[in-house]
XYZ file of C-alpha atoms in Angstrom:
532
model
C 3.561 -20.581 43.715
C 0.710 -20.259 46.183
C 1.315 -21.097 49.802
C -1.050 -23.643 51.297
C -2.755 -23.111 54.649
C -3.151 -26.447 56.393
C -6.399 -27.236 58.136
C -8.261 -24.115 57.004
C -11.973 -24.392 57.756
C -14.565 -23.686 55.036
C -16.382 -20.450 55.816
C -17.647 -17.300 54.162
C -15.047 -14.589 54.644
C -16.324 -11.358 56.233
C -14.434 -9.220 53.732
C -15.409 -9.238 50.038
C -13.369 -11.825 48.167
C -11.671 -10.828 44.927
C -14.037 -12.913 42.817
C -17.209 -11.453 44.355
C -17.328 -8.580 41.839
C -14.531 -9.491 39.414
C -14.768 -9.144 35.649
C -13.602 -12.450 34.188
C -12.699 -12.922 30.520
C -13.177 -16.325 28.944
C -10.430 -17.287 26.508
C -11.313 -20.095 24.131
C -7.677 -21.016 23.700
C -7.960 -22.364 20.147
C -9.396 -19.060 18.928
C -7.732 -16.234 20.850
C -4.291 -15.757 19.267
C -1.875 -18.050 17.377
C 1.826 -17.413 17.936
C 2.789 -19.755 15.105
C 1.616 -20.901 11.714
C -0.796 -23.747 12.398
C -3.923 -21.579 12.581
C -4.716 -22.676 16.162
C -4.476 -20.387 19.186
C -1.955 -21.222 21.892
C -0.556 -20.181 25.270
C 2.167 -17.979 23.824
C -0.479 -16.229 21.744
C -2.383 -15.434 24.943
C 0.778 -14.169 26.634
C 1.465 -11.869 23.676
C -1.966 -10.239 24.094
C -1.902 -9.669 27.854
C -1.368 -5.974 27.236
C -4.717 -5.867 25.437
C -6.449 -7.649 28.314
C -4.870 -5.231 30.777
C -6.103 -2.322 28.644
C -9.600 -3.833 28.609
C -9.440 -3.828 32.407
C -10.427 -7.404 33.190
C -9.571 -8.838 36.595
C -9.151 -12.499 35.700
C -8.999 -14.973 32.835
C -10.757 -18.293 32.385
C -8.806 -20.547 30.031
C -10.643 -23.384 28.314
C -8.823 -26.765 28.308
C -5.286 -26.768 26.937
C -4.445 -30.258 28.222
C -3.262 -33.232 26.132
C -6.258 -34.426 24.133
C -7.131 -36.117 20.847
C -9.496 -33.131 20.377
C -12.672 -35.084 19.679
C -14.435 -32.271 21.568
C -11.675 -29.686 21.173
C -10.033 -30.299 24.509
C -13.013 -31.247 26.654
C -11.961 -34.854 26.079
C -8.930 -34.765 28.380
C -6.253 -37.456 28.068
C -3.998 -35.990 30.793
C -5.356 -33.269 33.133
C -1.884 -32.369 34.390
C -0.103 -31.444 31.181
C -0.213 -29.185 28.116
C -1.045 -30.405 24.631
C 1.875 -29.673 22.268
C -0.431 -27.759 19.919
C -0.871 -25.195 22.719
C 2.711 -25.148 24.017
C 4.427 -26.531 27.101
C 4.138 -26.380 30.875
C 6.939 -23.851 30.703
C 4.821 -21.675 28.424
C 1.953 -21.905 30.891
C 4.191 -20.864 33.786
C 5.466 -17.858 31.830
C 1.890 -16.854 30.940
C 0.812 -17.181 34.568
C 3.744 -15.156 35.864
C 3.246 -12.385 33.321
C -0.508 -12.215 33.931
C 0.046 -11.930 37.679
C 2.631 -9.214 37.108
C -0.030 -7.236 35.285
C -2.565 -7.782 38.062
C -4.620 -10.337 36.102
C -5.578 -13.589 37.815
C -5.787 -16.871 35.906
C -8.381 -19.616 36.314
C -8.479 -22.840 34.309
C -11.053 -25.422 33.278
C -11.267 -28.813 34.951
C -13.388 -31.587 33.438
C -14.283 -34.029 36.227
C -17.314 -35.698 34.621
C -15.418 -37.621 31.962
C -12.055 -38.301 30.354
C -10.931 -38.956 26.816
C -11.155 -42.524 25.562
C -7.402 -42.093 24.999
C -6.766 -41.529 28.710
C -4.455 -44.176 30.192
C -7.189 -45.256 32.586
C -9.690 -45.978 29.829
C -7.151 -47.879 27.763
C -6.365 -49.994 30.836
C -10.087 -50.564 31.422
C -10.571 -51.900 27.909
C -7.584 -54.212 28.273
C -8.508 -55.456 31.761
C -11.983 -56.738 30.941
C -15.334 -57.028 32.760
C -15.352 -56.885 36.558
C -11.837 -55.475 36.842
C -10.812 -52.614 39.161
C -9.783 -50.676 36.060
C -13.317 -50.786 34.663
C -14.754 -49.665 37.997
C -13.273 -46.212 37.388
C -15.892 -45.800 34.641
C -19.477 -46.979 34.173
C -19.230 -50.335 32.376
C -22.369 -52.464 32.325
C -23.744 -55.550 30.634
C -26.404 -54.849 28.046
C -30.083 -55.667 28.112
C -32.065 -57.973 25.873
C -30.981 -61.200 24.165
C -27.197 -61.432 24.210
C -26.897 -58.026 25.876
C -27.274 -56.289 22.523
C -29.314 -53.363 23.877
C -27.879 -50.501 25.991
C -28.116 -50.898 29.789
C -30.701 -48.100 30.006
C -32.449 -45.565 27.795
C -30.232 -42.591 28.539
C -29.446 -40.343 25.598
C -26.302 -38.344 24.992
C -26.341 -34.552 25.133
C -24.720 -34.762 21.683
C -27.482 -37.008 20.336
C -28.004 -40.767 20.171
C -27.589 -43.348 22.956
C -25.391 -42.486 25.934
C -23.821 -45.964 25.711
C -21.220 -47.526 23.413
C -20.500 -51.239 23.229
C -16.934 -52.571 23.415
C -15.667 -55.774 21.718
C -16.143 -58.012 24.776
C -19.860 -57.152 24.835
C -20.067 -54.666 27.725
C -21.201 -51.087 27.324
C -19.731 -47.872 28.760
C -21.581 -44.662 29.649
C -20.876 -41.316 27.978
C -23.237 -38.402 28.544
C -21.473 -36.565 25.736
C -19.494 -37.963 22.770
C -18.496 -41.660 22.653
C -14.892 -40.445 22.968
C -15.765 -38.997 26.418
C -16.467 -41.887 28.835
C -18.015 -40.823 32.142
C -16.019 -41.409 35.311
C -17.456 -43.336 38.253
C -17.381 -40.957 41.205
C -18.107 -43.758 43.650
C -14.568 -44.993 42.950
C -11.908 -43.673 45.377
C -9.264 -43.566 42.611
C -11.349 -41.008 40.741
C -11.657 -38.736 43.769
C -7.977 -38.988 44.600
C -6.989 -38.154 41.032
C -9.102 -34.996 40.941
C -7.537 -33.842 44.202
C -4.119 -34.448 42.683
C -5.079 -32.416 39.613
C -6.381 -29.496 41.659
C -3.225 -29.357 43.761
C -1.024 -29.650 40.661
C -2.414 -26.436 39.197
C -2.875 -24.598 42.503
C 0.722 -25.299 43.431
C 1.755 -23.749 40.106
C -0.130 -20.604 41.134
C -3.504 -20.679 39.370
C -6.216 -18.659 41.072
C -9.144 -20.994 40.606
C -11.170 -23.293 38.412
C -14.224 -23.421 36.208
C -15.874 -26.800 36.810
C -17.243 -28.272 33.581
C -20.658 -29.998 33.821
C -20.610 -29.327 37.572
C -24.069 -30.871 37.991
C -23.203 -34.106 36.213
C -20.553 -36.145 38.037
C -22.668 -38.259 40.390
C -24.988 -40.920 38.989
C -27.928 -42.534 40.816
C -27.638 -46.085 42.078
C -28.785 -48.608 39.511
C -28.708 -46.061 36.646
C -32.514 -46.053 36.190
C -34.231 -45.236 32.925
C -35.085 -41.596 32.290
C -38.395 -40.100 31.257
C -38.208 -40.013 27.434
C -39.620 -36.468 27.460
C -36.710 -35.089 29.530
C -34.724 -32.313 27.744
C -31.338 -33.385 26.392
C -29.224 -31.324 28.809
C -31.041 -32.060 32.043
C -31.828 -29.105 34.245
C -35.044 -30.373 35.780
C -35.008 -32.384 38.951
C -35.968 -35.941 38.130
C -33.510 -36.310 35.236
C -31.278 -39.139 36.534
C -28.335 -38.079 34.367
C -27.785 -34.757 36.143
C -28.120 -33.071 39.534
C -27.997 -36.280 41.579
C -27.653 -35.541 45.299
C -24.290 -37.300 45.391
C -22.726 -34.546 43.274
C -22.464 -32.358 46.369
C -19.904 -34.694 47.914
C -17.674 -34.001 44.912
C -17.998 -30.243 45.368
C -17.260 -30.574 49.070
C -14.082 -32.427 48.147
C -13.118 -29.646 45.752
C -13.866 -26.937 48.306
C -11.846 -28.719 50.996
C -8.798 -28.544 48.734
C -9.419 -24.934 47.707
C -9.733 -23.786 51.299
C -6.091 -24.725 51.827
C -5.065 -22.123 49.216
C -5.760 -18.483 50.137
C -8.026 -16.712 47.636
C -8.505 -19.740 45.348
C -12.023 -20.110 43.961
C -14.273 -22.289 41.827
C -17.245 -21.520 39.591
C -19.556 -24.221 38.331
C -21.291 -24.756 35.006
C -24.686 -25.806 36.363
C -27.710 -26.147 34.109
C -30.275 -26.599 36.879
C -33.480 -24.558 36.688
C -34.911 -25.500 40.096
C -33.810 -22.567 42.246
C -33.706 -24.376 45.573
C -31.569 -27.135 44.108
C -29.296 -24.640 42.357
C -28.715 -22.821 45.656
C -27.392 -26.050 47.192
C -24.286 -25.816 44.997
C -23.448 -22.498 46.678
C -23.494 -23.650 50.269
C -20.458 -22.515 52.321
C -18.600 -25.798 51.812
C -19.218 -26.074 48.073
C -18.768 -23.708 45.091
C -17.912 -20.024 45.434
C -19.857 -19.082 42.293
C -22.358 -20.723 39.956
C -22.933 -19.480 36.435
C -26.341 -17.950 36.015
C -27.681 -18.670 32.538
C -31.054 -16.956 32.886
C -29.944 -13.830 31.016
C -28.590 -15.998 28.207
C -31.963 -17.718 27.922
C -34.090 -14.535 28.141
C -35.224 -12.672 25.035
C -34.716 -8.920 24.708
C -37.685 -7.695 26.722
C -37.466 -5.442 29.778
C -40.091 -7.275 31.823
C -38.573 -10.670 31.110
C -35.099 -9.344 31.869
C -36.226 -7.843 35.165
C -37.763 -11.155 36.222
C -34.574 -12.992 35.262
C -32.421 -10.553 37.220
C -34.571 -10.755 40.342
C -34.633 -14.556 40.298
C -30.937 -14.723 39.482
C -30.064 -12.586 42.503
C -32.330 -14.493 44.873
C -30.600 -17.854 44.416
C -27.029 -16.917 45.437
C -28.251 -14.545 48.152
C -30.183 -17.383 49.767
C -26.858 -19.211 50.060
C -24.771 -16.179 51.077
C -22.808 -16.166 47.795
C -22.306 -13.573 45.031
C -24.101 -13.815 41.695
C -22.185 -14.724 38.525
C -23.515 -13.184 35.284
C -22.821 -13.994 31.666
C -24.343 -13.194 28.275
C -22.107 -15.386 26.113
C -19.721 -18.320 26.156
C -18.231 -20.880 23.789
C -21.385 -23.031 23.902
C -24.124 -20.480 23.070
C -24.879 -18.069 20.255
C -23.150 -14.719 20.485
C -25.407 -12.012 21.886
C -25.380 -9.908 18.697
C -26.869 -12.802 16.728
C -29.112 -13.962 19.558
C -30.724 -10.519 19.780
C -31.564 -10.354 16.073
C -28.279 -9.838 14.239
C -27.149 -6.849 12.210
C -27.389 -3.325 13.597
C -30.397 -4.226 15.763
C -28.589 -7.152 17.347
C -25.485 -5.032 17.970
C -27.482 -2.200 19.597
C -29.234 -4.679 21.882
C -26.008 -6.498 22.757
C -24.352 -3.183 23.676
C -27.341 -2.310 25.849
C -27.248 -5.652 27.637
C -23.513 -5.244 28.237
C -24.295 -2.169 30.353
C -27.072 -4.021 32.176
C -24.795 -6.960 32.953
C -21.860 -4.822 34.084
C -24.170 -2.757 36.311
C -25.332 -5.767 38.295
C -23.787 -6.788 41.639
C -21.628 -9.897 41.542
C -19.046 -11.370 39.198
C -19.287 -10.947 35.418
C -17.952 -13.368 32.818
C -17.231 -11.897 29.375
C -16.573 -14.148 26.385
C -13.739 -13.225 24.058
C -14.960 -11.125 21.155
C -18.144 -9.820 22.739
C -16.221 -6.631 23.514
C -15.764 -6.304 19.729
C -19.440 -6.846 18.974
C -18.739 -10.039 17.058
C -21.745 -11.872 15.632
C -21.919 -15.575 14.926
C -19.925 -16.459 11.826
C -21.794 -17.979 8.900
C -19.928 -21.237 8.266
C -20.588 -23.826 5.567
C -21.341 -27.311 6.951
C -18.129 -28.732 5.485
C -16.066 -26.284 7.567
C -17.673 -27.201 10.881
C -15.543 -29.047 13.435
C -17.907 -29.385 16.411
C -18.842 -33.020 17.191
C -22.435 -31.881 17.637
C -22.509 -30.867 13.969
C -21.555 -34.427 13.061
C -23.924 -36.180 15.450
C -26.946 -33.848 15.377
C -26.579 -31.760 12.249
C -25.110 -28.351 11.274
C -27.872 -26.422 13.056
C -26.539 -27.724 16.401
C -22.937 -26.687 15.748
C -21.221 -24.383 18.248
C -18.529 -23.393 15.755
C -20.227 -20.115 14.807
C -19.337 -18.586 18.192
C -15.836 -20.117 18.253
C -14.297 -18.509 15.154
C -10.863 -16.915 15.852
C -10.629 -13.290 16.950
C -9.832 -10.552 14.419
C -6.930 -8.448 15.644
C -5.779 -6.234 12.761
C -5.695 -5.742 9.015
C -8.379 -5.940 6.361
C -8.365 -9.593 5.342
C -8.459 -12.978 7.101
C -6.747 -14.059 9.307
C -6.754 -10.461 10.633
C -3.538 -10.911 12.604
C -4.793 -13.975 14.476
C -2.155 -16.185 12.878
C 0.676 -16.071 10.352
C -1.334 -18.425 8.152
C -4.646 -17.734 6.467
C -5.716 -21.357 7.051
C -7.164 -20.950 10.524
C -8.792 -23.945 12.222
C -12.199 -22.384 11.492
C -12.494 -20.004 8.525
C -12.786 -16.314 9.363
C -15.416 -14.121 7.648
C -14.264 -11.828 4.860
C -16.367 -8.924 6.197
C -14.866 -8.563 9.690
C -12.342 -5.821 8.843
C -14.434 -3.201 10.666
C -14.573 -5.386 13.792
C -10.851 -5.801 14.451
C -9.207 -4.635 17.652
C -7.041 -2.318 15.552
C -10.045 -0.559 13.988
C -11.951 -0.206 17.246
C -9.182 0.699 19.658
C -9.061 4.440 18.908
C -12.715 4.847 17.907
C -14.564 6.368 20.902
C -17.914 5.089 19.559
C -16.790 1.484 19.049
C -18.064 -1.456 21.044
C -14.545 -2.030 22.369
C -14.436 1.561 23.687
C -17.847 1.039 25.296
C -16.618 -2.038 27.154
C -13.363 -0.380 28.200
C -15.211 2.618 29.632
C -17.847 0.453 31.328
C -15.269 -1.772 33.022
C -13.306 1.311 34.131
C -16.398 2.947 35.636
C -17.428 -0.300 37.323
C -14.037 -0.469 39.015
C -13.512 3.143 39.979
C -16.666 5.282 39.952
C -18.122 5.997 43.404
C -21.650 5.283 42.101
C -20.792 1.567 42.216
C -20.205 1.822 45.968
C -23.872 2.370 46.698
C -24.445 -1.258 47.689
C -25.531 -4.553 46.194
C -29.286 -4.372 46.744
C -31.344 -3.297 43.719
C -34.103 -0.715 44.008
C -36.476 -0.727 41.034
C -38.035 2.426 39.597
C -41.389 2.761 37.918
C -40.769 2.818 34.163
C -42.710 3.039 30.885
C -43.820 -0.169 29.193
C -40.873 -1.995 27.656
C -38.373 -0.360 30.014
C -36.838 -0.751 33.447
C -34.521 1.179 35.743
C -32.773 0.044 38.905
C -30.476 1.674 41.418
C -27.547 -0.045 43.116
C -28.222 0.426 46.828
C -28.849 3.838 48.376
C -27.538 6.686 46.270
C -25.669 4.384 43.900
C -25.562 3.783 40.178
C -28.793 3.877 38.169
C -29.091 1.591 35.142
C -31.948 2.103 32.653
C -32.886 -0.221 29.773
C -35.235 0.634 26.907
C -36.522 -2.344 24.898
C -39.511 -0.403 23.558
C -39.910 1.192 20.127
C -39.896 4.782 21.493
C -37.293 6.993 23.117
C -37.872 7.645 26.839
C -37.045 10.228 29.482
C -34.224 9.070 31.754
C -34.443 9.090 35.552
C -32.736 12.055 37.271
C -28.975 11.758 37.508
C -25.657 12.506 35.850
C -25.347 10.507 32.617
C -22.164 8.459 32.895
C -22.419 6.182 29.868
C -24.943 5.185 27.205
C -24.884 2.242 24.832
C -26.260 4.431 21.999
C -26.340 8.220 21.588
C -29.176 9.996 23.377
C -31.947 11.433 21.185
C -32.759 14.990 22.362
C -31.667 13.942 25.830
C -33.849 10.822 25.769
C -32.818 7.170 25.808
C -33.212 5.650 22.346
C -34.906 2.272 21.680
C -32.735 -0.815 22.181
C -30.416 1.151 24.457
C -29.221 1.357 28.051
C -27.735 4.128 30.172
C -25.806 4.524 33.406
C -26.500 7.503 35.639
C -24.765 8.691 38.765
C -26.454 10.340 41.746
C -27.823 13.843 41.257
C -25.193 16.389 42.274
C -26.166 19.134 44.738
């Protein structure tokens, strides 16, 4: 249990905080490891694989929601934020997992979902029963409809999952949901909502968790009057002027969160923030708000050296302007896996391995998504097997299930050691035998071995002590090279069709074998300082 420090003032610590350069590992709990026979991952499954995570060398875990939920959005529709859904285990199981992870030197962070609850949450059930104008309904966004008899939604907002962002209840009012109808948005102007989040944060911090990932961290506050949106606005916000997201009032919520966290030594929070305006994004990283903000520019950038360099430079500028570290990621449970995003097959794998070295060479925190260290591609799933609510509301092409398929651990056939049943919650591909942990663990050329070596070098090699500023080299077309600080690590990326001469230095690691001492296409290399 963490000891609280009363009255601690929010400030940037002069010493580097543990999260400033940590390697985090996202565990999508449903798909990591199943300790039983229901085909769904659970907390005991995670505990049983902590030795693997220790071997991989990660510093911290991020667990996706494991709270009681009807699973309309696989846990992001939370019915009780201070419990454990029986399909994942018990609070006792969580405490054992936390204790064992800490014993191995691995920190644990968990998801919180402050934008909305499940429609099965006790508050929402009470709101439906209490009726219009009640204090219970004020915890959410209930409104009368427009048009004759109030039969039209209160405004023209659309859901991120498709269709109107409003659902009508039997008494004629409508409630707001920026995501699925089963996920009603909370009203952050209501003091009960703020008090309940503080209670949730303290509940998990007092149990010993090391921090939080804040879901939809740009979405909690809503503008007064809930004005109509421009019909041409993208469906996930991101641009200032979209009234659904990035309202100025959201910063009061993050200040509340930070005030709680500052009472717990070394606790941190990272936000999921899809905001492209750099000045507005930097506001989330002010000293009394978030410690880290996910940077999604690399995820959104195609495999091109010039485009990647621009993304890196802009991605570093935002947190530095706020005095915070960067937070990098190439994959998560909501986006295509890098192997498939970069073209699939051998080409996609080569490029994903190269980008892994680029990402792990950069200053700041790094978030890995389970399975990327195995080089997993998206799974090809038939529409009838898809479970994502987006597949139902928007069509199979919008499904996120392809990147959420369970991990292959061992053996030659599904479920590859993930579960004691072959009927996993999403079907596993029949051609993943070569991608299992078992097959890759002792293969020095495997993607798993590449990640293990890269994380080890990042932690221990003196070349990473050169500093956090990047110095860019001149490079051939389709390539770049940067150095970490003065005399530090050099990272080179080749996205061209030709092999290239590397900068001077001791070759520490390459994503693909060198060709006559040259860096092959679709490859990256790490070099240490030239030895005297």
